[in-house]
Short mmCIF file of C-alpha atoms and ligand atoms in Angstrom, two decimals:
data_model
loop_
_atom_site.label_atom_id
_atom_site.label_comp_id
_atom_site.label_asym_id
_atom_site.label_seq_id
_atom_site.Cartn_x
_atom_site.Cartn_y
_atom_site.Cartn_z
CA MET A 1 78.84 264.80 4.55
CA ALA A 2 80.60 263.56 1.41
CA LYS A 3 84.25 264.50 1.10
CA SER A 4 84.74 267.01 -1.65
CA SER A 5 87.96 268.03 -3.39
CA SER A 6 89.01 270.40 -6.22
CA VAL A 7 89.95 269.59 -9.70
CA PHE A 8 91.04 272.16 -12.51
CA VAL A 9 89.85 271.55 -16.01
CA CYS A 10 91.11 273.35 -19.13
CA SER A 11 88.02 274.65 -20.99
CA ASN A 12 89.79 274.37 -24.30
CA CYS A 13 91.06 270.86 -24.45
CA GLY A 14 89.53 269.19 -21.36
CA ASN A 15 92.93 268.49 -19.66
CA GLU A 16 92.44 267.81 -15.98
CA SER A 17 94.85 268.65 -13.26
CA ALA A 18 95.07 268.79 -9.45
CA LYS A 19 96.52 272.21 -9.57
CA TRP A 20 95.79 275.43 -11.45
CA TYR A 21 97.90 276.48 -14.45
CA GLY A 22 97.94 279.97 -16.14
CA LYS A 23 98.80 278.15 -19.44
CA CYS A 24 97.47 274.65 -20.18
CA PRO A 25 100.47 272.30 -20.48
CA GLU A 26 98.52 270.16 -22.85
CA CYS A 27 97.14 272.63 -25.51
CA GLY A 28 99.13 275.76 -24.63
CA GLU A 29 96.06 278.07 -24.21
CA TRP A 30 96.15 280.81 -21.60
CA ASN A 31 93.69 281.40 -18.78
CA THR A 32 91.50 278.36 -19.55
CA PHE A 33 91.74 276.54 -16.22
CA GLN A 34 88.53 276.53 -14.20
CA GLU A 35 88.17 275.12 -10.73
CA PHE A 36 85.41 272.48 -10.01
CA LYS A 37 84.40 270.93 -6.72
CA VAL A 38 84.16 267.20 -7.08
CA ASP A 39 82.35 265.03 -4.68
CA ALA A 40 84.83 262.24 -3.93
CA SER A 41 82.25 259.56 -3.36
CA VAL A 42 80.52 260.22 -6.79
CA LYS A 43 83.84 259.96 -8.48
CA THR A 44 84.46 256.42 -7.35
CA LYS A 45 80.78 255.49 -7.82
CA SER A 46 80.87 256.40 -11.43
CA ARG A 47 83.81 254.40 -12.53
CA ILE A 48 83.13 251.72 -15.09
CA ASP A 49 82.89 248.33 -13.22
CA ILE A 50 85.87 246.13 -14.10
CA GLU A 51 85.10 242.51 -13.49
CA GLU A 52 88.60 241.21 -13.35
CA ALA A 53 92.01 242.67 -13.95
CA LYS A 54 93.88 239.59 -15.01
CA PRO A 55 96.17 240.05 -18.03
CA LYS A 56 95.55 237.73 -20.98
CA LYS A 57 97.92 236.71 -23.74
CA LEU A 58 97.12 238.57 -26.97
CA GLY A 59 96.79 235.37 -28.94
CA GLU A 60 94.36 233.87 -26.49
CA ILE A 61 91.87 236.67 -26.67
CA SER A 62 88.91 235.47 -28.60
CA THR A 63 87.37 238.03 -30.90
CA HIS A 64 84.09 238.02 -32.80
CA PRO A 65 83.70 239.77 -36.13
CA ILE A 66 81.92 243.04 -35.51
CA GLN A 67 78.20 242.86 -36.44
CA ARG A 68 77.44 246.34 -37.74
CA ILE A 69 73.98 247.67 -37.79
CA SER A 70 72.99 249.58 -40.95
CA THR A 71 71.37 252.94 -40.43
CA ASN A 72 69.77 252.67 -43.83
CA ILE A 73 71.35 256.10 -44.58
CA LYS A 74 74.08 255.17 -46.95
CA GLU A 75 76.15 258.35 -46.41
CA LEU A 76 75.98 257.98 -42.60
CA ASP A 77 76.98 254.32 -42.75
CA ARG A 78 79.93 255.36 -44.90
CA VAL A 79 81.34 257.78 -42.28
CA LEU A 80 80.71 255.31 -39.51
CA GLY A 81 82.97 252.83 -41.33
CA GLY A 82 84.26 252.97 -44.89
CA PRO A 83 84.17 250.23 -47.55
CA SER A 84 87.35 248.66 -46.24
CA THR A 85 86.05 248.16 -42.62
CA GLY A 86 82.46 247.47 -43.29
CA SER A 87 79.87 250.26 -42.82
CA GLY A 88 77.29 250.96 -40.11
CA LEU A 89 76.94 251.23 -36.41
CA VAL A 90 78.98 249.10 -34.01
CA PRO A 91 76.97 247.84 -31.02
CA GLY A 92 78.20 249.32 -27.74
CA SER A 93 79.88 252.23 -29.40
CA VAL A 94 79.38 255.86 -28.29
CA ILE A 95 79.23 258.42 -31.03
CA LEU A 96 79.46 262.18 -30.59
CA ILE A 97 77.90 264.24 -33.36
CA SER A 98 78.75 267.94 -33.12
CA GLY A 99 78.09 270.89 -35.26
CA ASP A 100 76.78 274.35 -35.30
CA PRO A 101 73.26 275.10 -33.92
CA GLY A 102 70.61 274.74 -36.74
CA ILE A 103 72.83 272.74 -39.02
CA GLY A 104 70.64 269.71 -38.78
CA LYS A 105 71.89 267.38 -36.07
CA SER A 106 68.52 266.75 -34.43
CA THR A 107 66.95 266.24 -37.98
CA LEU A 108 69.53 263.65 -38.86
CA MET A 109 69.13 261.84 -35.54
CA LEU A 110 65.34 261.72 -35.99
CA GLN A 111 65.82 260.33 -39.50
CA LEU A 112 68.16 257.73 -38.19
CA ALA A 113 65.71 256.84 -35.45
CA LEU A 114 62.74 256.54 -37.95
CA ASN A 115 64.92 254.38 -40.26
CA LEU A 116 65.93 251.91 -37.56
CA SER A 117 62.47 251.84 -36.12
CA LYS A 118 61.30 250.26 -39.49
CA ASN A 119 63.55 247.33 -38.55
CA LYS A 120 61.61 246.97 -35.28
CA LYS A 121 64.45 248.45 -33.19
CA ASN A 122 63.46 250.17 -29.99
CA ILE A 123 64.90 253.67 -29.88
CA LEU A 124 65.04 256.00 -26.95
CA TYR A 125 65.31 259.62 -27.99
CA ILE A 126 66.26 261.72 -24.98
CA SER A 127 65.77 265.48 -25.53
CA GLY A 128 66.94 268.11 -23.16
CA GLU A 129 66.18 271.01 -25.40
CA GLU A 130 62.96 270.33 -27.25
CA SER A 131 59.55 269.24 -25.90
CA GLU A 132 57.85 266.01 -27.08
CA GLY A 133 55.60 268.16 -29.20
CA GLN A 134 58.42 269.86 -31.01
CA ILE A 135 60.04 266.56 -31.88
CA SER A 136 56.78 265.05 -33.07
CA HIS A 137 56.34 268.16 -35.25
CA ARG A 138 59.71 267.63 -36.84
CA ALA A 139 58.97 263.95 -37.30
CA GLN A 140 55.79 264.80 -39.27
CA ARG A 141 57.85 266.84 -41.62
CA ILE A 142 60.24 264.10 -42.50
CA ALA A 143 58.04 260.92 -42.37
CA ASN A 144 54.46 259.97 -43.30
CA GLN A 145 51.73 259.18 -40.76
CA LYS A 146 51.99 255.40 -41.32
CA THR A 147 55.73 255.35 -40.53
CA LEU A 148 55.03 257.49 -37.47
CA SER A 149 52.15 255.31 -36.08
CA ASN A 150 54.14 252.15 -36.60
CA SER A 151 57.37 253.59 -35.18
CA SER A 152 59.02 252.18 -32.01
CA ILE A 153 60.60 255.43 -30.92
CA SER A 154 60.13 256.56 -27.38
CA ILE A 155 60.73 260.16 -26.52
CA ILE A 156 61.75 261.47 -23.15
CA SER A 157 62.00 265.14 -22.68
CA SER A 158 64.11 265.62 -19.56
CA THR A 159 67.28 267.33 -18.34
CA ASP A 160 68.20 264.73 -15.74
CA ILE A 161 70.43 262.02 -16.95
CA ASP A 162 70.03 259.71 -13.90
CA GLN A 163 66.22 259.76 -14.35
CA VAL A 164 66.36 258.87 -18.08
CA LEU A 165 69.04 256.22 -17.84
CA HIS A 166 66.81 254.54 -15.27
CA ALA A 167 64.32 254.12 -18.05
CA VAL A 168 66.94 252.18 -20.03
CA SER A 169 67.37 249.67 -17.26
CA ARG A 170 63.54 249.02 -17.29
CA GLU A 171 62.91 248.70 -21.03
CA LYS A 172 64.66 246.88 -23.85
CA VAL A 173 66.39 249.68 -25.90
CA ASP A 174 68.45 248.96 -29.09
CA LEU A 175 69.69 252.57 -29.61
CA ILE A 176 69.85 255.71 -27.55
CA ILE A 177 70.00 259.29 -28.83
CA LEU A 178 70.89 262.04 -26.46
CA ASP A 179 70.05 265.50 -27.65
CA SER A 180 72.09 267.42 -26.50
CA VAL A 181 74.80 266.65 -24.11
CA GLN A 182 74.93 270.29 -23.07
CA THR A 183 71.39 270.47 -21.90
CA ILE A 184 71.34 267.29 -19.85
CA GLY A 185 72.90 267.04 -16.45
CA SER A 186 72.73 265.54 -13.06
CA ASN A 187 72.17 266.55 -9.47
CA GLU A 188 75.02 264.32 -8.44
CA VAL A 189 77.66 266.77 -9.61
CA THR A 190 78.04 270.54 -9.22
CA GLY A 191 77.50 273.13 -11.94
CA PHE A 192 74.83 273.70 -14.53
CA PRO A 193 74.14 271.31 -17.44
CA GLY A 194 76.78 272.14 -20.01
CA SER A 195 79.57 272.85 -17.58
CA LEU A 196 82.61 270.67 -17.79
CA PRO A 197 82.02 268.46 -14.76
CA GLN A 198 78.34 267.90 -15.90
CA ILE A 199 79.37 267.04 -19.43
CA ARG A 200 81.98 264.65 -18.16
CA TYR A 201 79.55 262.93 -15.82
CA VAL A 202 76.98 262.59 -18.60
CA GLY A 203 79.57 261.23 -20.95
CA MET A 204 80.73 258.69 -18.42
CA LYS A 205 77.29 257.49 -17.53
CA VAL A 206 76.29 257.14 -21.16
CA SER A 207 79.43 255.18 -21.99
CA GLN A 208 78.65 252.83 -19.13
CA VAL A 209 75.22 252.17 -20.36
CA ALA A 210 76.40 251.61 -23.97
CA LYS A 211 79.05 249.18 -23.00
CA LYS A 212 77.00 247.31 -20.42
CA ASN A 213 73.99 246.85 -22.66
CA ASN A 214 76.03 246.67 -25.88
CA ILE A 215 74.00 249.16 -27.62
CA PRO A 216 75.11 252.18 -29.70
CA VAL A 217 74.60 255.65 -28.33
CA PHE A 218 74.59 258.97 -30.13
CA MET A 219 75.30 262.08 -28.24
CA VAL A 220 74.69 265.40 -29.90
CA GLY A 221 76.95 268.29 -29.04
CA HIS A 222 76.76 271.94 -30.00
CA VAL A 223 79.61 274.04 -31.01
CA THR A 224 79.32 277.68 -30.21
CA LYS A 225 79.58 280.50 -32.83
CA GLU A 226 83.22 281.09 -31.99
CA GLY A 227 83.95 277.44 -32.74
CA VAL A 228 84.50 276.69 -29.03
CA VAL A 229 84.05 272.96 -28.54
CA ALA A 230 84.92 272.97 -24.82
CA GLY A 231 82.48 270.29 -23.82
CA PRO A 232 82.49 268.19 -26.92
CA GLN A 233 86.32 268.48 -27.01
CA LEU A 234 86.39 266.92 -23.55
CA LEU A 235 84.04 264.19 -24.55
CA SER A 236 86.03 263.33 -27.62
CA HIS A 237 88.57 261.55 -25.39
CA MET A 238 85.69 259.46 -23.89
CA VAL A 239 83.82 258.40 -27.01
CA ASP A 240 84.57 256.01 -29.85
CA VAL A 241 83.49 258.05 -32.85
CA VAL A 242 83.45 261.89 -33.26
CA LEU A 243 81.41 263.12 -36.20
CA TYR A 244 81.05 266.65 -37.29
CA LEU A 245 78.19 267.99 -39.35
CA GLU A 246 79.08 271.06 -41.38
CA GLY A 247 77.63 273.02 -44.23
CA GLU A 248 76.78 276.33 -45.78
CA PRO A 249 73.42 277.36 -44.52
CA LEU A 250 72.70 279.03 -47.84
CA THR A 251 73.32 276.18 -50.18
CA GLY A 252 71.78 273.43 -48.20
CA THR A 253 74.79 271.11 -48.67
CA ARG A 254 75.64 269.21 -45.47
CA ILE A 255 78.83 267.27 -45.02
CA ILE A 256 79.54 264.83 -42.23
CA ARG A 257 83.03 264.03 -41.38
CA SER A 258 84.58 261.90 -38.77
CA PHE A 259 87.53 263.14 -36.62
CA LYS A 260 88.00 260.05 -34.59
CA ASN A 261 86.82 256.60 -35.34
CA ARG A 262 87.83 253.51 -33.40
CA TYR A 263 86.06 251.32 -35.89
CA GLY A 264 86.85 252.87 -39.26
CA ASP A 265 88.60 255.22 -41.59
CA THR A 266 88.32 258.96 -40.71
CA SER A 267 88.87 260.10 -44.26
CA GLU A 268 85.36 259.12 -45.39
CA VAL A 269 82.75 261.76 -45.69
CA GLY A 270 78.95 261.70 -46.08
CA ILE A 271 77.25 264.25 -48.26
CA PHE A 272 73.62 265.37 -47.91
CA ILE A 273 71.31 268.17 -48.97
CA MET A 274 68.89 269.77 -46.60
CA ASP A 275 65.43 270.09 -48.09
CA GLU A 276 61.89 270.22 -46.86
CA LYS A 277 61.97 266.61 -45.93
CA GLY A 278 65.05 266.71 -43.87
CA LEU A 279 68.53 265.58 -45.01
CA SER A 280 68.39 263.69 -48.33
CA GLU A 281 71.28 261.81 -49.87
CA ILE A 282 72.60 262.95 -53.14
CA THR A 283 72.33 260.39 -55.80
CA GLU A 284 75.16 261.27 -58.12
CA VAL A 285 77.61 262.90 -55.74
CA GLU A 286 80.51 262.63 -58.12
CA SER A 287 79.04 265.38 -60.30
CA PHE A 288 76.93 267.24 -57.81
CA PHE A 289 79.39 270.06 -57.32
CA ILE A 290 79.50 271.11 -60.98
CA ASP A 291 77.21 273.89 -61.90
CA THR A 292 78.04 274.94 -65.45
CA LYS A 293 77.98 272.25 -68.01
CA LYS A 294 79.06 274.49 -70.89
CA SER A 295 82.26 276.45 -71.24
CA ALA A 296 82.39 279.66 -69.21
CA ILE A 297 84.71 282.44 -68.46
CA GLY A 298 86.24 281.93 -64.94
CA SER A 299 85.13 278.34 -64.43
CA SER A 300 87.17 275.13 -64.38
CA VAL A 301 86.62 271.80 -62.57
CA THR A 302 88.96 269.89 -60.26
CA VAL A 303 88.68 266.45 -58.76
CA VAL A 304 89.03 266.20 -54.95
CA GLN A 305 89.44 262.91 -53.20
CA GLU A 306 87.07 262.65 -50.24
CA GLY A 307 87.88 259.33 -48.56
CA SER A 308 87.64 256.65 -51.18
CA ARG A 309 85.55 258.75 -53.53
CA PRO A 310 86.81 261.16 -56.23
CA ILE A 311 84.36 264.06 -56.50
CA LEU A 312 84.26 266.61 -59.31
CA VAL A 313 84.05 270.18 -58.11
CA GLU A 314 83.69 273.33 -59.95
CA ILE A 315 85.85 276.28 -59.02
CA GLN A 316 84.64 279.75 -60.12
CA ALA A 317 86.71 282.94 -60.22
CA LEU A 318 85.78 286.56 -60.99
CA ALA A 319 88.46 289.12 -61.52
CA ILE A 320 87.46 292.66 -61.95
CA LYS A 321 89.58 295.82 -62.21
CA SER A 322 90.16 297.30 -58.89
CA ASN A 323 90.86 300.86 -57.80
CA LEU A 324 91.71 299.96 -54.30
CA SER A 325 95.34 300.20 -53.08
CA PHE A 326 94.74 296.70 -51.54
CA PRO A 327 92.63 294.82 -54.04
CA ARG A 328 90.10 292.55 -52.54
CA ARG A 329 90.70 288.82 -52.28
CA VAL A 330 87.69 286.82 -51.27
CA ALA A 331 87.76 283.02 -51.03
CA THR A 332 84.80 280.72 -50.27
CA GLY A 333 85.57 277.08 -49.91
CA ILE A 334 89.39 277.32 -50.12
CA SER A 335 91.62 279.05 -47.62
CA GLU A 336 92.23 282.73 -48.16
CA LYS A 337 95.91 282.33 -47.32
CA ARG A 338 96.17 279.79 -50.12
CA LEU A 339 94.45 282.14 -52.51
CA GLU A 340 96.96 284.90 -51.67
CA MET A 341 99.87 282.55 -52.33
CA LEU A 342 98.42 281.33 -55.70
CA LEU A 343 97.82 284.90 -56.90
CA ALA A 344 101.45 285.76 -56.00
CA VAL A 345 102.66 282.76 -57.95
CA LEU A 346 100.34 283.60 -60.81
CA GLN A 347 101.75 287.20 -60.84
CA LYS A 348 105.36 286.07 -60.88
CA HIS A 349 105.49 282.79 -62.78
CA GLY A 350 102.24 282.97 -64.75
CA ARG A 351 103.07 286.45 -65.85
CA LEU A 352 99.67 287.76 -65.33
CA ASN A 353 99.03 291.08 -63.43
CA THR A 354 96.85 289.98 -60.57
CA TYR A 355 97.40 293.09 -58.48
CA ASP A 356 95.19 295.22 -60.54
CA TYR A 357 92.13 293.11 -59.85
CA ASP A 358 89.69 292.35 -57.11
CA ILE A 359 89.49 288.62 -57.09
CA PHE A 360 86.69 286.36 -55.85
CA VAL A 361 86.92 282.57 -55.82
CA ASN A 362 84.12 280.23 -55.00
CA VAL A 363 83.80 276.53 -54.68
CA VAL A 364 80.42 275.54 -56.10
CA GLY A 365 77.93 273.77 -53.83
CA GLY A 366 79.39 274.88 -50.50
CA LEU A 367 82.17 272.23 -50.46
CA LYS A 368 85.21 273.20 -48.39
CA ILE A 369 88.38 272.00 -50.02
CA ALA A 370 91.26 271.18 -47.74
CA GLU A 371 93.67 269.51 -50.22
CA THR A 372 96.07 271.34 -52.47
CA ALA A 373 94.97 269.30 -55.48
CA SER A 374 92.60 272.14 -56.36
CA ASP A 375 95.46 274.73 -56.82
CA LEU A 376 95.77 274.30 -60.54
CA SER A 377 92.07 274.67 -61.09
CA VAL A 378 91.99 277.91 -58.95
CA ILE A 379 94.84 279.21 -61.19
CA ALA A 380 93.03 278.21 -64.40
CA SER A 381 89.71 279.86 -63.38
CA ILE A 382 91.44 283.11 -62.29
CA ALA A 383 93.49 283.26 -65.50
CA SER A 384 90.50 282.67 -67.53
CA SER A 385 88.63 285.51 -65.78
CA ILE A 386 91.53 287.93 -66.03
CA LYS A 387 92.07 287.11 -69.81
CA SER A 388 88.26 287.02 -70.40
CA LYS A 389 88.73 283.72 -72.25
CA PRO A 390 86.31 280.87 -71.63
CA LEU A 391 87.57 277.42 -70.67
CA THR A 392 85.94 274.57 -72.61
CA LYS A 393 85.12 271.69 -70.35
CA THR A 394 88.33 271.94 -68.48
CA VAL A 395 89.57 269.94 -65.62
CA ALA A 396 92.77 270.93 -63.65
CA ILE A 397 94.26 268.71 -60.99
CA GLY A 398 97.55 269.53 -59.25
CA GLU A 399 99.30 271.26 -56.50
CA VAL A 400 101.18 274.49 -57.40
CA GLY A 401 104.49 275.23 -55.78
CA LEU A 402 106.10 278.63 -55.08
CA LEU A 403 108.22 278.25 -58.25
CA GLY A 404 105.18 277.92 -60.40
CA GLU A 405 105.70 274.23 -60.85
CA VAL A 406 102.78 271.80 -61.10
CA LYS A 407 103.04 268.83 -58.72
CA SER A 408 101.36 265.48 -58.97
CA VAL A 409 98.83 264.55 -56.31
CA LEU A 410 97.77 261.26 -54.64
CA GLN A 411 95.50 259.03 -56.72
CA LEU A 412 96.01 261.15 -59.83
CA ASP A 413 95.04 258.34 -62.23
CA LYS A 414 91.86 257.64 -60.43
CA ARG A 415 90.89 261.29 -60.50
CA ILE A 416 91.72 261.66 -64.20
CA LEU A 417 89.54 258.56 -64.89
CA GLU A 418 86.68 260.14 -63.01
CA ALA A 419 86.91 263.36 -65.02
CA LYS A 420 87.00 261.37 -68.36
CA LYS A 421 83.84 259.44 -67.11
CA PHE A 422 81.96 262.69 -67.02
CA GLY A 423 83.02 263.69 -70.50
CA PHE A 424 85.89 266.11 -69.72
CA LYS A 425 88.52 266.15 -72.50
CA ASN A 426 90.75 269.03 -71.51
CA ILE A 427 92.49 267.68 -68.46
CA TYR A 428 95.49 269.49 -67.14
CA SER A 429 97.75 267.87 -64.52
CA ALA A 430 101.43 267.18 -63.80
CA ARG A 431 101.18 264.63 -66.71
CA ASN A 432 100.95 267.29 -69.41
CA VAL A 433 101.91 270.64 -67.80
CA SER A 434 105.01 271.16 -65.76
CA SER A 435 104.45 274.85 -64.94
CA ILE A 436 101.55 277.24 -64.62
CA LEU A 437 103.00 279.34 -67.34
CA GLU A 438 102.27 276.52 -69.85
CA LEU A 439 98.69 276.41 -68.61
CA VAL A 440 98.21 280.17 -68.70
CA LYS A 441 99.52 280.39 -72.25
CA ASN A 442 96.99 277.76 -73.28
CA ILE A 443 94.04 279.80 -72.13
P1 LIG B 501 67.97 270.96 -36.63
O1 LIG B 501 68.04 269.54 -36.87
O2 LIG B 501 66.99 271.47 -35.48
O3 LIG B 501 69.48 271.52 -36.23
P2 LIG B 501 70.31 271.25 -34.88
O4 LIG B 501 69.78 270.17 -34.18
O5 LIG B 501 71.72 271.03 -35.57
O6 LIG B 501 70.33 272.52 -34.12
O7 LIG B 501 67.68 271.75 -37.94
C1 LIG B 501 67.34 273.00 -38.05
C2 LIG B 501 67.11 273.60 -39.40
O8 LIG B 501 66.91 272.61 -40.40
C3 LIG B 501 66.09 274.51 -39.34
O9 LIG B 501 66.62 275.81 -39.79
C4 LIG B 501 65.07 274.02 -40.34
C5 LIG B 501 65.81 273.03 -41.19
N1 LIG B 501 65.06 272.02 -41.66
C6 LIG B 501 64.82 271.81 -43.04
O10 LIG B 501 65.19 272.60 -43.84
N2 LIG B 501 64.13 270.73 -43.49
C7 LIG B 501 63.56 269.81 -42.62
O11 LIG B 501 62.83 268.82 -43.06
C8 LIG B 501 63.82 269.98 -41.20
C9 LIG B 501 63.27 269.04 -40.25
C10 LIG B 501 64.51 271.02 -40.77
MG1 LIG B 502 69.01 270.29 -32.29
#
């Protein structure tokens, strides 16, 4: 009989401990510790083999330049490593791609597989949630028959990781895709696939195979509706790159971000659009998020900096007289708290009565803006809607402070240049307006 012991794992952050805690000392969440029985013999067996543990002098360690493999999907290459680090896949790296169910993870993985297979790479697609038939069906949607017949993709539909990794040792494989980490498990550890010990085991096994064979591995991880990333969160400590695919189901825009990247810059994003042929790249992304080309009431444009790229984004606002005691404030694409704050500043320092209006703000194209550089554009669009005055091809870039002052933002020159490139002439920023009152008076 194998010796077994207990381990407690926090379902929020993956923190592991020999004893139980009511509150996780790592992430501070309450009641998240779960007990798992661990087979002690398995634990030692699954450790990564270390050949020798002799320290080396830093200067004596020989390094080779990383030979990256292009995925032939420009936007994906970009998030895997930006222009400064070289883009594409690093051999031997383990990449976790997470996101809501139905967002397009499997589609992107299949497109990647089909692309690399054109370069005669052998790809192993391990699916724990879909049958071979379902995958083939999807493939027919995104590629033509000729590409499919010439492809070198092998599909295994299985839920047993030990079984599928056995296949890797027999055949020459250049890339592994595991879809998804929550549906594949092992008999070697307790629990159902998707439970923390199972996920940890799968993650460890996969990393071993990646490092040993020097091949990249993609692991797909689902995030639940409530945003619980228990499993993937635990995995993020074990993998080299964590990618997140997000988007608005309605608009079809999909954005891929990286939260961790041992081989590149995490500020780069990849932008796609989901259509009937899977995820396509957007050709002119700089101007993709502008809808109205003419002047319009309640519309202005800002320039957000996504990684090394400035992107023009239209911000639309609608203000209508409200008879509610608490007028409605609805924000899509910017934080609702930020909108509240901007409205208060507009009321006090912009001298516009915002409390009589229901106010809706929308970022065109489903982009979520996290930076404050869009504040001034939000203010401009709302002021334009309240005053019912159109803005003529107006760009506004700047953070707005509680005193109504307009602050400069990082890379302002680059952003202004980009706006000019697309023919915008009315450009407001800390260069020409110091307070929002000046801007409001101009509208
Ligand atoms: P999928 O890749 O299965 O999502 P995930 O693996 O993240 O759960 O994508 C599912 C959605 O994408 C589904 O609603 C159909 C849509 N889709 C398209 O719009 N176009 C396509 O070419 C494909 C393959 C899927
Ligand atoms: Mg899927």
